[in-house]
mmCIF file of C-alpha atoms and ligand atoms in Angstrom:
data_model
loop_
_atom_site.group_PDB
_atom_site.id
_atom_site.type_symbol
_atom_site.label_atom_id
_atom_site.label_comp_id
_atom_site.label_asym_id
_atom_site.label_seq_id
_atom_site.Cartn_x
_atom_site.Cartn_y
_atom_site.Cartn_z
ATOM 1 C CA MET A 1 18.756 -6.650 -9.749
ATOM 2 C CA GLN A 2 21.090 -5.375 -7.103
ATOM 3 C CA LEU A 3 19.822 -4.814 -3.568
ATOM 4 C CA TRP A 4 22.994 -4.192 -1.595
ATOM 5 C CA SER A 5 25.120 -1.080 -1.981
ATOM 6 C CA GLY A 6 27.877 -2.315 0.258
ATOM 7 C CA ALA A 7 27.477 0.959 2.153
ATOM 8 C CA GLY A 8 28.252 0.711 5.875
ATOM 9 C CA THR A 9 29.805 -2.077 7.857
ATOM 10 C CA ILE A 10 27.971 -5.285 8.702
ATOM 11 C CA ALA A 11 27.955 -4.316 12.388
ATOM 12 C CA ALA A 12 26.397 -0.940 11.613
ATOM 13 C CA MET A 13 23.747 -2.647 9.478
ATOM 14 C CA GLN A 14 22.939 -5.082 12.285
ATOM 15 C CA ASP A 15 22.611 -2.149 14.663
ATOM 16 C CA LEU A 16 20.161 -0.401 12.371
ATOM 17 C CA ASP A 17 18.251 -3.639 11.872
ATOM 18 C CA ALA A 18 17.784 -4.054 15.628
ATOM 19 C CA PHE A 19 16.713 -0.398 15.859
ATOM 20 C CA LEU A 20 14.247 -0.881 12.992
ATOM 21 C CA LYS A 21 12.548 -3.888 14.598
ATOM 22 C CA GLY A 22 11.373 -1.920 17.620
ATOM 23 C CA LEU A 23 10.745 1.365 15.830
ATOM 24 C CA PRO A 24 7.008 2.207 16.056
ATOM 25 C CA LYS A 25 5.575 2.758 12.605
ATOM 26 C CA ALA A 26 2.427 2.908 10.489
ATOM 27 C CA GLU A 27 1.755 1.442 7.064
ATOM 28 C CA LEU A 28 -0.232 3.622 4.665
ATOM 29 C CA HIS A 29 -0.019 1.713 1.374
ATOM 30 C CA LEU A 30 -1.035 -1.920 1.541
ATOM 31 C CA HIS A 31 -3.435 -3.745 -0.758
ATOM 32 C CA ILE A 32 -4.918 -6.463 1.401
ATOM 33 C CA GLU A 33 -5.408 -8.712 -1.641
ATOM 34 C CA GLY A 34 -1.673 -8.291 -2.241
ATOM 35 C CA SER A 35 -0.918 -9.923 1.109
ATOM 36 C CA LEU A 36 -2.291 -13.266 -0.124
ATOM 37 C CA GLU A 37 0.641 -15.637 0.313
ATOM 38 C CA PRO A 38 0.893 -18.633 -2.060
ATOM 39 C CA GLU A 39 0.357 -21.059 0.861
ATOM 40 C CA GLN A 40 -2.839 -19.239 1.787
ATOM 41 C CA MET A 41 -3.909 -19.152 -1.870
ATOM 42 C CA PHE A 42 -3.690 -22.936 -1.909
ATOM 43 C CA ALA A 43 -5.518 -23.299 1.410
ATOM 44 C CA PHE A 44 -8.378 -21.014 0.350
ATOM 45 C CA ALA A 45 -8.615 -22.698 -3.062
ATOM 46 C CA GLN A 46 -8.897 -26.071 -1.362
ATOM 47 C CA ARG A 47 -11.539 -25.058 1.162
ATOM 48 C CA ASN A 48 -13.571 -23.251 -1.506
ATOM 49 C CA GLY A 49 -13.240 -25.891 -4.223
ATOM 50 C CA VAL A 50 -11.439 -23.512 -6.588
ATOM 51 C CA THR A 51 -8.986 -24.960 -9.120
ATOM 52 C CA LEU A 52 -5.730 -23.036 -9.433
ATOM 53 C CA PRO A 53 -3.621 -22.959 -12.588
ATOM 54 C CA TYR A 54 -0.593 -23.884 -10.448
ATOM 55 C CA ALA A 55 0.459 -27.296 -9.134
ATOM 56 C CA SER A 56 2.525 -26.066 -6.202
ATOM 57 C CA VAL A 57 3.522 -23.107 -4.061
ATOM 58 C CA GLU A 58 6.895 -23.116 -5.847
ATOM 59 C CA GLU A 59 5.148 -22.844 -9.188
ATOM 60 C CA ILE A 60 3.171 -19.844 -7.958
ATOM 61 C CA ARG A 61 6.315 -18.116 -6.703
ATOM 62 C CA ALA A 62 8.076 -18.823 -9.989
ATOM 63 C CA ALA A 63 5.276 -16.962 -11.788
ATOM 64 C CA TYR A 64 6.043 -13.788 -9.809
ATOM 65 C CA SER A 65 8.454 -12.321 -12.304
ATOM 66 C CA PHE A 66 7.251 -8.991 -13.625
ATOM 67 C CA SER A 67 8.635 -6.455 -16.033
ATOM 68 C CA ARG A 68 5.877 -3.892 -15.519
ATOM 69 C CA LEU A 69 2.756 -3.176 -13.461
ATOM 70 C CA GLN A 70 0.323 -4.946 -15.814
ATOM 71 C CA ASP A 71 2.253 -8.254 -15.603
ATOM 72 C CA PHE A 72 1.679 -8.192 -11.864
ATOM 73 C CA LEU A 73 -1.961 -7.042 -12.009
ATOM 74 C CA ASP A 74 -2.947 -9.958 -14.273
ATOM 75 C CA ILE A 75 -1.622 -12.458 -11.733
ATOM 76 C CA TYR A 76 -2.881 -10.510 -8.713
ATOM 77 C CA TYR A 77 -6.498 -10.388 -9.967
ATOM 78 C CA ALA A 78 -6.392 -14.108 -10.825
ATOM 79 C CA GLY A 79 -5.042 -14.923 -7.346
ATOM 80 C CA ALA A 80 -7.853 -12.980 -5.680
ATOM 81 C CA GLY A 81 -10.273 -15.473 -7.254
ATOM 82 C CA VAL A 82 -9.780 -17.841 -4.301
ATOM 83 C CA LEU A 83 -11.343 -15.296 -1.896
ATOM 84 C CA LEU A 84 -15.018 -16.137 -1.592
ATOM 85 C CA THR A 85 -16.266 -16.026 1.988
ATOM 86 C CA GLU A 86 -16.270 -13.622 4.913
ATOM 87 C CA ALA A 87 -13.888 -16.030 6.682
ATOM 88 C CA ASP A 88 -11.417 -15.778 3.770
ATOM 89 C CA PHE A 89 -11.270 -11.993 4.026
ATOM 90 C CA LYS A 90 -11.028 -12.100 7.815
ATOM 91 C CA ASP A 91 -8.219 -14.685 7.764
ATOM 92 C CA LEU A 92 -6.395 -12.742 5.056
ATOM 93 C CA ALA A 93 -6.501 -9.554 7.139
ATOM 94 C CA LEU A 94 -5.452 -11.343 10.334
ATOM 95 C CA ALA A 95 -2.416 -12.918 8.668
ATOM 96 C CA TYR A 96 -1.315 -9.478 7.461
ATOM 97 C CA PHE A 97 -1.800 -7.781 10.832
ATOM 98 C CA GLU A 98 0.142 -10.502 12.625
ATOM 99 C CA ARG A 99 3.130 -9.735 10.397
ATOM 100 C CA LEU A 100 2.666 -5.999 10.812
ATOM 101 C CA ALA A 101 2.640 -6.310 14.599
ATOM 102 C CA ALA A 102 5.831 -8.409 14.461
ATOM 103 C CA ASP A 103 7.432 -5.559 12.463
ATOM 104 C CA GLY A 104 6.640 -2.957 15.121
ATOM 105 C CA GLY A 105 3.630 -1.715 13.156
ATOM 106 C CA ARG A 106 1.097 0.146 15.298
ATOM 107 C CA HIS A 107 -1.386 1.237 12.659
ATOM 108 C CA ALA A 108 -2.305 0.453 9.044
ATOM 109 C CA GLU A 109 -4.572 2.013 6.442
ATOM 110 C CA ILE A 110 -5.378 -0.843 4.126
ATOM 111 C CA PHE A 111 -6.709 -0.748 0.571
ATOM 112 C CA PHE A 112 -9.246 -3.163 -0.760
ATOM 113 C CA ASP A 113 -10.471 -3.574 -4.356
ATOM 114 C CA PRO A 114 -14.214 -4.345 -4.083
ATOM 115 C CA GLN A 115 -14.750 -4.489 -7.851
ATOM 116 C CA THR A 116 -12.338 -7.424 -8.108
ATOM 117 C CA HIS A 117 -14.783 -9.354 -5.952
ATOM 118 C CA THR A 118 -18.227 -7.964 -6.809
ATOM 119 C CA ASP A 119 -17.520 -8.488 -10.527
ATOM 120 C CA ARG A 120 -17.206 -12.245 -9.880
ATOM 121 C CA GLY A 121 -20.332 -12.405 -7.714
ATOM 122 C CA VAL A 122 -18.940 -11.935 -4.210
ATOM 123 C CA PRO A 123 -21.157 -9.352 -2.477
ATOM 124 C CA PHE A 124 -19.611 -6.121 -1.188
ATOM 125 C CA SER A 125 -20.908 -6.980 2.295
ATOM 126 C CA VAL A 126 -18.980 -10.295 2.376
ATOM 127 C CA VAL A 127 -15.722 -8.490 1.591
ATOM 128 C CA ALA A 128 -16.277 -5.565 3.949
ATOM 129 C CA ASP A 129 -17.652 -7.598 6.873
ATOM 130 C CA GLY A 130 -14.773 -10.075 6.643
ATOM 131 C CA LEU A 131 -12.098 -7.374 6.532
ATOM 132 C CA LEU A 132 -13.713 -5.365 9.337
ATOM 133 C CA ALA A 133 -13.898 -8.503 11.512
ATOM 134 C CA GLY A 134 -10.188 -9.150 10.902
ATOM 135 C CA MET A 135 -9.345 -5.542 11.727
ATOM 136 C CA ALA A 136 -11.289 -5.669 15.004
ATOM 137 C CA GLU A 137 -9.685 -8.951 16.015
ATOM 138 C CA ALA A 138 -6.196 -7.649 15.170
ATOM 139 C CA GLN A 139 -6.747 -4.693 17.466
ATOM 140 C CA ALA A 140 -7.885 -7.010 20.263
ATOM 141 C CA ARG A 141 -5.013 -9.490 19.758
ATOM 142 C CA TRP A 142 -2.038 -7.238 18.947
ATOM 143 C CA GLY A 143 -3.206 -3.689 19.690
ATOM 144 C CA VAL A 144 -2.771 -2.743 16.023
ATOM 145 C CA THR A 145 -5.276 -0.137 14.835
ATOM 146 C CA SER A 146 -6.403 0.160 11.241
ATOM 147 C CA LYS A 147 -8.596 1.958 8.753
ATOM 148 C CA LEU A 148 -10.105 0.818 5.473
ATOM 149 C CA ILE A 149 -9.691 2.562 2.096
ATOM 150 C CA LEU A 150 -11.907 1.540 -0.831
ATOM 151 C CA CYS A 151 -10.016 1.630 -4.124
ATOM 152 C CA PHE A 152 -11.680 2.137 -7.481
ATOM 153 C CA LEU A 153 -10.127 0.154 -10.320
ATOM 154 C CA ARG A 154 -9.045 2.770 -12.831
ATOM 155 C CA HIS A 155 -9.134 0.415 -15.846
ATOM 156 C CA LEU A 156 -12.912 0.241 -15.338
ATOM 157 C CA ASP A 157 -15.228 3.156 -16.091
ATOM 158 C CA GLU A 158 -16.665 5.999 -14.050
ATOM 159 C CA ASP A 159 -20.137 4.386 -13.859
ATOM 160 C CA ALA A 160 -18.620 1.285 -12.258
ATOM 161 C CA ALA A 161 -16.841 3.470 -9.704
ATOM 162 C CA PHE A 162 -20.118 5.257 -8.876
ATOM 163 C CA ALA A 163 -21.871 1.874 -8.489
ATOM 164 C CA THR A 164 -19.131 0.773 -6.093
ATOM 165 C CA LEU A 165 -19.494 3.946 -4.037
ATOM 166 C CA ALA A 166 -23.248 3.277 -3.859
ATOM 167 C CA ALA A 167 -22.635 -0.335 -2.731
ATOM 168 C CA ALA A 168 -20.360 1.015 0.004
ATOM 169 C CA GLU A 169 -23.042 3.377 1.369
ATOM 170 C CA PRO A 170 -24.029 1.187 4.378
ATOM 171 C CA TYR A 171 -20.339 0.952 5.362
ATOM 172 C CA LEU A 172 -19.255 4.553 4.972
ATOM 173 C CA ASP A 173 -19.012 5.041 8.743
ATOM 174 C CA ARG A 174 -16.324 2.305 8.715
ATOM 175 C CA ILE A 175 -14.454 3.316 5.557
ATOM 176 C CA VAL A 176 -12.043 6.243 5.955
ATOM 177 C CA GLY A 177 -11.488 7.055 2.319
ATOM 178 C CA VAL A 178 -11.353 6.142 -1.338
ATOM 179 C CA GLY A 179 -8.336 5.464 -3.531
ATOM 180 C CA LEU A 180 -7.501 4.779 -7.163
ATOM 181 C CA ASP A 181 -5.413 1.829 -8.285
ATOM 182 C CA SER A 182 -4.823 -0.690 -11.122
ATOM 183 C CA SER A 183 -3.456 0.100 -14.607
ATOM 184 C CA GLU A 184 -2.175 3.667 -14.409
ATOM 185 C CA VAL A 185 -0.972 4.589 -17.894
ATOM 186 C CA GLY A 186 -3.943 5.423 -20.124
ATOM 187 C CA ASN A 187 -6.257 5.873 -17.135
ATOM 188 C CA PRO A 188 -5.467 9.365 -15.824
ATOM 189 C CA PRO A 189 -6.872 10.597 -12.516
ATOM 190 C CA ALA A 190 -9.248 13.092 -14.177
ATOM 191 C CA LYS A 191 -11.331 10.135 -15.432
ATOM 192 C CA PHE A 192 -12.547 9.840 -11.826
ATOM 193 C CA ALA A 193 -12.877 13.521 -10.884
ATOM 194 C CA ARG A 194 -16.664 13.348 -10.387
ATOM 195 C CA VAL A 195 -16.715 10.196 -8.276
ATOM 196 C CA PHE A 196 -13.916 11.585 -6.088
ATOM 197 C CA ALA A 197 -15.914 14.809 -5.673
ATOM 198 C CA ALA A 198 -18.937 12.726 -4.626
ATOM 199 C CA ALA A 199 -16.799 10.784 -2.148
ATOM 200 C CA LYS A 200 -15.501 14.041 -0.672
ATOM 201 C CA VAL A 201 -19.064 15.271 -0.136
ATOM 202 C CA LYS A 202 -19.657 12.082 1.874
ATOM 203 C CA GLY A 203 -16.763 13.042 4.154
ATOM 204 C CA LEU A 204 -14.296 10.501 2.800
ATOM 205 C CA LYS A 205 -10.539 11.071 2.554
ATOM 206 C CA LEU A 206 -9.029 10.861 -0.919
ATOM 207 C CA VAL A 207 -5.859 9.145 -2.142
ATOM 208 C CA ALA A 208 -4.680 8.007 -5.573
ATOM 209 C CA HIS A 209 -1.855 6.037 -7.116
ATOM 210 C CA ALA A 210 0.004 8.513 -9.313
ATOM 211 C CA GLY A 211 3.486 8.695 -10.748
ATOM 212 C CA GLU A 212 4.194 4.986 -10.277
ATOM 213 C CA GLU A 213 4.426 4.326 -14.030
ATOM 214 C CA GLY A 214 2.465 7.395 -15.099
ATOM 215 C CA PRO A 215 4.066 10.780 -15.836
ATOM 216 C CA PRO A 216 4.292 13.820 -13.509
ATOM 217 C CA GLU A 217 1.142 15.180 -15.222
ATOM 218 C CA TYR A 218 -0.842 12.413 -13.502
ATOM 219 C CA VAL A 219 0.426 13.625 -10.124
ATOM 220 C CA TYR A 220 -0.690 17.164 -10.996
ATOM 221 C CA GLU A 221 -4.098 15.735 -11.954
ATOM 222 C CA ALA A 222 -4.390 13.804 -8.714
ATOM 223 C CA LEU A 223 -3.783 17.094 -6.882
ATOM 224 C CA ASP A 224 -5.865 19.421 -9.063
ATOM 225 C CA ALA A 225 -8.676 17.231 -10.440
ATOM 226 C CA LEU A 226 -9.096 14.774 -7.551
ATOM 227 C CA HIS A 227 -7.905 16.979 -4.643
ATOM 228 C CA VAL A 228 -6.203 14.065 -2.928
ATOM 229 C CA ASP A 229 -4.986 14.049 0.664
ATOM 230 C CA ARG A 230 -2.084 11.689 -0.177
ATOM 231 C CA ILE A 231 -0.242 10.483 -3.257
ATOM 232 C CA ASP A 232 0.443 6.748 -3.509
ATOM 233 C CA HIS A 233 3.938 6.174 -4.946
ATOM 234 C CA GLY A 234 4.633 9.543 -6.618
ATOM 235 C CA ASN A 235 8.101 8.458 -7.801
ATOM 236 C CA ARG A 236 7.939 10.204 -11.151
ATOM 237 C CA SER A 237 7.221 13.558 -9.458
ATOM 238 C CA LEU A 238 10.989 13.880 -9.226
ATOM 239 C CA GLU A 239 11.132 14.489 -12.983
ATOM 240 C CA ASP A 240 9.482 17.893 -12.429
ATOM 241 C CA ALA A 241 11.213 20.386 -10.125
ATOM 242 C CA ALA A 242 8.149 22.633 -9.841
ATOM 243 C CA LEU A 243 6.040 19.648 -8.795
ATOM 244 C CA VAL A 244 8.593 18.611 -6.185
ATOM 245 C CA ALA A 245 8.590 22.153 -4.791
ATOM 246 C CA ARG A 246 4.801 22.136 -4.621
ATOM 247 C CA LEU A 247 4.583 18.716 -2.940
ATOM 248 C CA ALA A 248 7.132 19.848 -0.367
ATOM 249 C CA ARG A 249 5.397 23.206 0.203
ATOM 250 C CA GLU A 250 2.010 21.536 0.642
ATOM 251 C CA GLY A 251 3.421 18.852 2.937
ATOM 252 C CA MET A 252 1.909 16.144 0.733
ATOM 253 C CA THR A 253 2.570 12.629 1.999
ATOM 254 C CA LEU A 254 3.933 10.150 -0.562
ATOM 255 C CA THR A 255 3.398 6.464 0.206
ATOM 256 C CA VAL A 256 6.533 4.968 -1.315
ATOM 257 C CA CYS A 257 7.003 1.219 -1.844
ATOM 258 C CA PRO A 258 10.660 0.249 -2.433
ATOM 259 C CA LEU A 259 10.375 -3.504 -3.082
ATOM 260 C CA SER A 260 7.316 -3.013 -5.273
ATOM 261 C CA ASN A 261 9.244 -0.461 -7.351
ATOM 262 C CA LEU A 262 12.095 -2.926 -7.767
ATOM 263 C CA LYS A 263 9.858 -5.900 -8.651
ATOM 264 C CA LEU A 264 7.810 -3.883 -11.155
ATOM 265 C CA CYS A 265 10.927 -2.320 -12.705
ATOM 266 C CA VAL A 266 9.904 1.200 -11.702
ATOM 267 C CA VAL A 267 13.518 1.361 -10.484
ATOM 268 C CA ASP A 268 16.250 -0.858 -11.925
ATOM 269 C CA ASP A 269 18.366 -1.048 -8.799
ATOM 270 C CA MET A 270 17.722 -0.299 -5.127
ATOM 271 C CA THR A 271 20.836 1.878 -4.985
ATOM 272 C CA ARG A 272 19.051 4.237 -7.387
ATOM 273 C CA HIS A 273 15.700 4.262 -5.586
ATOM 274 C CA PRO A 274 14.447 7.872 -5.119
ATOM 275 C CA LEU A 275 13.452 7.489 -1.439
ATOM 276 C CA LYS A 276 16.561 9.115 0.021
ATOM 277 C CA ARG A 277 16.446 11.912 -2.523
ATOM 278 C CA MET A 278 12.790 12.521 -1.664
ATOM 279 C CA LEU A 279 13.718 13.044 1.987
ATOM 280 C CA GLU A 280 16.601 15.335 1.039
ATOM 281 C CA LEU A 281 14.202 17.392 -1.093
ATOM 282 C CA GLY A 282 11.887 17.862 1.888
ATOM 283 C CA LEU A 283 9.166 15.524 0.613
ATOM 284 C CA HIS A 284 7.021 13.728 3.189
ATOM 285 C CA ALA A 285 7.909 10.216 2.062
ATOM 286 C CA THR A 286 6.863 7.070 3.909
ATOM 287 C CA VAL A 287 7.875 3.415 3.481
ATOM 288 C CA ASN A 288 5.252 0.782 2.667
ATOM 289 C CA SER A 289 4.933 -2.730 1.281
ATOM 290 C CA ASP A 290 2.172 -2.367 -1.390
ATOM 291 C CA ASP A 291 1.614 -6.081 -2.200
ATOM 292 C CA PRO A 292 4.019 -7.892 0.123
ATOM 293 C CA ALA A 293 3.164 -11.459 -0.899
ATOM 294 C CA TYR A 294 4.043 -10.637 -4.502
ATOM 295 C CA PHE A 295 6.993 -8.292 -4.068
ATOM 296 C CA GLY A 296 9.194 -10.177 -1.634
ATOM 297 C CA GLY A 297 8.598 -8.559 1.693
ATOM 298 C CA TYR A 298 6.525 -6.924 4.395
ATOM 299 C CA LEU A 299 7.009 -3.520 5.988
ATOM 300 C CA ASN A 300 10.396 -4.021 7.640
ATOM 301 C CA ASP A 301 11.714 -5.852 4.567
ATOM 302 C CA ASN A 302 11.016 -2.647 2.662
ATOM 303 C CA TYR A 303 12.846 -0.521 5.227
ATOM 304 C CA ARG A 304 15.724 -3.044 5.163
ATOM 305 C CA ALA A 305 15.989 -2.955 1.377
ATOM 306 C CA ALA A 306 16.136 0.849 1.509
ATOM 307 C CA ILE A 307 18.726 0.798 4.298
ATOM 308 C CA ALA A 308 20.901 -1.636 2.341
ATOM 309 C CA GLY A 309 20.506 0.036 -1.037
ATOM 310 C CA LEU A 310 20.582 3.674 0.000
ATOM 311 C CA GLY A 311 22.527 3.660 3.251
ATOM 312 C CA LEU A 312 19.677 5.292 5.195
ATOM 313 C CA SER A 313 20.731 6.667 8.575
ATOM 314 C CA LYS A 314 19.028 6.215 11.923
ATOM 315 C CA ALA A 315 17.821 9.821 11.675
ATOM 316 C CA GLU A 316 16.254 9.068 8.288
ATOM 317 C CA LEU A 317 14.509 5.971 9.674
ATOM 318 C CA VAL A 318 13.105 8.081 12.487
ATOM 319 C CA GLN A 319 11.916 10.698 9.978
ATOM 320 C CA LEU A 320 10.206 8.019 7.874
ATOM 321 C CA ALA A 321 8.463 6.547 10.921
ATOM 322 C CA LYS A 322 7.309 10.012 12.041
ATOM 323 C CA ASN A 323 6.083 10.730 8.505
ATOM 324 C CA SER A 324 4.032 7.523 8.607
ATOM 325 C CA PHE A 325 2.021 8.756 11.589
ATOM 326 C CA ALA A 326 1.876 12.381 10.429
ATOM 327 C CA GLY A 327 0.562 11.299 7.008
ATOM 328 C CA SER A 328 -2.061 8.937 8.395
ATOM 329 C CA PHE A 329 -5.785 9.565 8.779
ATOM 330 C CA LEU A 330 -5.605 9.195 12.548
ATOM 331 C CA SER A 331 -6.907 12.087 14.665
ATOM 332 C CA GLU A 332 -4.451 14.899 15.436
ATOM 333 C CA ALA A 333 -4.107 13.575 19.006
ATOM 334 C CA GLU A 334 -3.424 10.030 17.747
ATOM 335 C CA LYS A 335 -0.862 11.296 15.242
ATOM 336 C CA ALA A 336 0.889 13.261 17.989
ATOM 337 C CA ALA A 337 0.901 10.174 20.223
ATOM 338 C CA GLY A 338 2.445 8.048 17.442
ATOM 339 C CA ILE A 339 5.114 10.657 16.735
ATOM 340 C CA ALA A 340 5.864 10.997 20.458
ATOM 341 C CA GLU A 341 6.252 7.228 20.667
ATOM 342 C CA VAL A 342 8.770 7.299 17.804
ATOM 343 C CA GLU A 343 10.707 10.121 19.466
ATOM 344 C CA ALA A 344 10.770 8.373 22.837
ATOM 345 C CA TYR A 345 11.998 5.151 21.210
ATOM 346 C CA ALA A 346 14.714 7.011 19.252
ATOM 347 C CA ALA A 347 15.874 8.809 22.392
ATOM 348 C CA ALA A 348 16.096 5.520 24.308
ATOM 349 C CA HIS A 349 17.913 3.529 21.569
HETATM 350 N N1 LIG B 1 -3.046 -2.726 -7.190
HETATM 351 C C1 LIG B 1 -2.332 -3.442 -6.332
HETATM 352 N N2 LIG B 1 -1.062 -3.012 -6.314
HETATM 353 C C2 LIG B 1 -0.985 -1.976 -7.186
HETATM 354 C C3 LIG B 1 0.049 -1.113 -7.603
HETATM 355 N N3 LIG B 1 1.290 -1.187 -7.135
HETATM 356 N N4 LIG B 1 -0.236 -0.180 -8.532
HETATM 357 C C4 LIG B 1 -1.468 -0.080 -9.025
HETATM 358 N N5 LIG B 1 -2.477 -0.865 -8.661
HETATM 359 C C5 LIG B 1 -2.237 -1.810 -7.737
HETATM 360 ZN ZN1 LIG B 2 -0.347 0.176 -4.511
#
């Protein structure tokens, strides 16, 4: 797996790296369970009396070798088994936000997978209260704002998704939207058309993973059967010129995850990642980390990998950062403030 294109001089790369560090940005595609670092997995296992099938942190890291999405999901769901208490979810969120703040992140819209926890007896309220406490504390400590997106696991059935939406009812004033994740191929978006319609009636925003491993038809379905506000990943949209034209025309935000795509073999080489092409085609692409503890890097690591592999310019970095605010679920005034902050930073550096 090749990360470096050799494009640009080392000095130019260092320049861009310094620029990147201070560039204000938002993260729109982050599974909080995917930010569970091996060290934290061990610590939570110990304090909760959970036995892990690994003897060391090194052994855990060695297991993170994936040839497709399902390889990762099997390990990711097993890892989440150490999360039992409100304090676990709060600490998990805080550790993520600390890293985001260090990367110049101002805002994040984080996914959580309640069914992964409720199905092993952890109440919805424990998960939600812990995450919300971490989000509030992160705002107080680092000034980072955030919103919560409840993801339905698409390998489970529609009834289970409806039950999860019902469990979320007391929290709907603190959940901005619903999403769809887990095993994509064989679980098309239309399977969840009715539960997404019900979520929309409740005033929730709608997003879905589509076109990560699944075909362009799944992206069409996310648009036409689910009526999503954002597409998560969307890589395979590029196989269909009419779909690309539509996504561009509709100004649909794509939450792209470079290191995830490399680790899950969605792309074979960072020099061939579609991110730069997406921008050239007028798509509203953003950069995100997906599951940073599993894929080798947090938000700026993903920007760095794209800079190194694709030779992204300063102007393209600025566009990506602006897209991250524009594509968020912040208010129009907050989006404008984020974009203005990016522009002011770019003008000054
Ligand atoms: N759950 C966590 N990360 C995911 C990904 N990249 N695709 C689908 N489901 C996920
Ligand atoms: Zn994802």
